[in-house]
mmCIF file of C-alpha atoms in Angstrom:
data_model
loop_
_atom_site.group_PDB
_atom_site.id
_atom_site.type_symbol
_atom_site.label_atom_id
_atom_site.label_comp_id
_atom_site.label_asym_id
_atom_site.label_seq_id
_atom_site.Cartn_x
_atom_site.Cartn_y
_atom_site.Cartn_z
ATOM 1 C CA UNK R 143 19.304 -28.529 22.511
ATOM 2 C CA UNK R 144 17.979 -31.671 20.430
ATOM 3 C CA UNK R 145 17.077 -31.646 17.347
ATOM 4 C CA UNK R 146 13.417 -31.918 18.039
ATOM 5 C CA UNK R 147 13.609 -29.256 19.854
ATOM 6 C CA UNK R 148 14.747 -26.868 17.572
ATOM 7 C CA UNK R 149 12.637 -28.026 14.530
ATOM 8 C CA UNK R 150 9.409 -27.781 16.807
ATOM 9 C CA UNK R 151 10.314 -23.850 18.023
ATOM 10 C CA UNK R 152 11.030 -23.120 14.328
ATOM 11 C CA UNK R 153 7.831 -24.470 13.528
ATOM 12 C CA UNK R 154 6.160 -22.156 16.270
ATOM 13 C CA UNK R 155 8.173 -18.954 15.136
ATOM 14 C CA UNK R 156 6.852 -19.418 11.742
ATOM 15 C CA UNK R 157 3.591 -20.177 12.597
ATOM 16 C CA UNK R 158 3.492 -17.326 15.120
ATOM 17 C CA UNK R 159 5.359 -14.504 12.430
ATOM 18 C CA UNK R 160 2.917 -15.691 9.567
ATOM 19 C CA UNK R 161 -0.264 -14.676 12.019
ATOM 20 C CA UNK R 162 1.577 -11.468 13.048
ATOM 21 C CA UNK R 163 1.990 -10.943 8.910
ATOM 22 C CA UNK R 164 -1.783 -11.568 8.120
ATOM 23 C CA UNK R 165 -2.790 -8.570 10.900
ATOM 24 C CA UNK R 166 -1.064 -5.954 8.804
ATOM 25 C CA UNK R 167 -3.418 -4.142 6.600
ATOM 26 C CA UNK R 168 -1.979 -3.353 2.966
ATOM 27 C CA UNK R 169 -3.947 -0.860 1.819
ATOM 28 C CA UNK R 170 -5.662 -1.510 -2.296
ATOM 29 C CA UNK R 171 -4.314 1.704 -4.401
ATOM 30 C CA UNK R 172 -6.648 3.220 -7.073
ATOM 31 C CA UNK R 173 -9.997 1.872 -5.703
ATOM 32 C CA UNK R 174 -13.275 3.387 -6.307
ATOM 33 C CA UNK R 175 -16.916 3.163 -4.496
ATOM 34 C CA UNK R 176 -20.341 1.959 -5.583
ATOM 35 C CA UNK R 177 -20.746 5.651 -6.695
ATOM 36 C CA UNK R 178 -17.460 5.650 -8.712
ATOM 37 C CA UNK R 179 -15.942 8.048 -6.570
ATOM 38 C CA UNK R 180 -12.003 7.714 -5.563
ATOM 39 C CA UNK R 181 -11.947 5.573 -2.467
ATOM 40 C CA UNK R 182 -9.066 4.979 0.084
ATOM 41 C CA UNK R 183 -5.356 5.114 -1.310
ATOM 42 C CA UNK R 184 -4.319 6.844 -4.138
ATOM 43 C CA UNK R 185 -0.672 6.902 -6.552
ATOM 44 C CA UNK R 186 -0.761 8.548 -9.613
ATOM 45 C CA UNK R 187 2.384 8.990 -11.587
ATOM 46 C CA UNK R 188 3.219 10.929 -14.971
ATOM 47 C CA UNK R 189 2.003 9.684 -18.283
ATOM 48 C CA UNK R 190 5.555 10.645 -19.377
ATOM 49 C CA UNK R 191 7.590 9.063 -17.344
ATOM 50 C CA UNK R 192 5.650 6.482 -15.605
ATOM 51 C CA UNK R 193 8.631 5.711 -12.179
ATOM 52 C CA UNK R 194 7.341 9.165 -11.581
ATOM 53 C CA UNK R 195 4.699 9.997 -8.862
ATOM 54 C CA UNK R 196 2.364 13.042 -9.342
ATOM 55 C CA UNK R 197 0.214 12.485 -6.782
ATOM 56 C CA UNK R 198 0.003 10.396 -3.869
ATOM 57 C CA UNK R 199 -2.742 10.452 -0.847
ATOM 58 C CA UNK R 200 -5.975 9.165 0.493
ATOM 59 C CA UNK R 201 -9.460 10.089 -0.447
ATOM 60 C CA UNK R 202 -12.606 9.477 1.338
ATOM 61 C CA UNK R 203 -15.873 9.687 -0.956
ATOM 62 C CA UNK R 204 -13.985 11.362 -3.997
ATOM 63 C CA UNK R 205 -12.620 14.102 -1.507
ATOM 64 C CA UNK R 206 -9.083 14.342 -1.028
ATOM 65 C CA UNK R 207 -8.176 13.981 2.792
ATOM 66 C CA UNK R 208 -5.551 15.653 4.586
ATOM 67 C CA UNK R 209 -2.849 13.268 4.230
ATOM 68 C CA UNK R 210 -2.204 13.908 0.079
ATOM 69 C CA UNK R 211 1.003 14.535 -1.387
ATOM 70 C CA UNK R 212 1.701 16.291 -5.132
ATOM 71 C CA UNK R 213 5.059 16.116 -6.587
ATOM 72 C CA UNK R 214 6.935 18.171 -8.895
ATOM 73 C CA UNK R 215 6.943 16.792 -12.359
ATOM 74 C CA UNK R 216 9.962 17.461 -15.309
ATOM 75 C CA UNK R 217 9.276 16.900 -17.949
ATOM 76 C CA UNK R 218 12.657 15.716 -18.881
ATOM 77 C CA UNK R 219 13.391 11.740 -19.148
#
């Protein structure tokens, strides 16, 4: 294969993977609507030890959906 070649299809598999990248939807956490009601994704972790979740789901108007989480916390470090 020449040179050309290969430099033009890695041009076209980058161009092609960075489209495919910019159609997946990363959800914001910790939003909040005009009404300052929880909105969409949610993490909440311990005040203690913060790389600890408490809480992690999806809420719809300030109501929690179905798809919510709550973890166990310790209270040990």
């Amino acid at each position: 294969m020449s040179k050309q070649l290969r430099i033009f299809l890695l041009i076209m598999l980058a161009n092609a993977s960075l489209e495919l990248f910019s159609q997946i939807c990363i959800p914001k956490k910790n939003q909040y609507d005009s009404n300052r009601k929880k909105q969409g994704y949610w993490v909440e972790v311990s005040k203690l030890n913060p790389d600890q979740k408490v809480f992690k789901g999806w809420y719809d108007h300030g109501n929690e959906t179905i798809r919510c989480t709550y973890y166990i916390v310790s209270n040990k470090r």
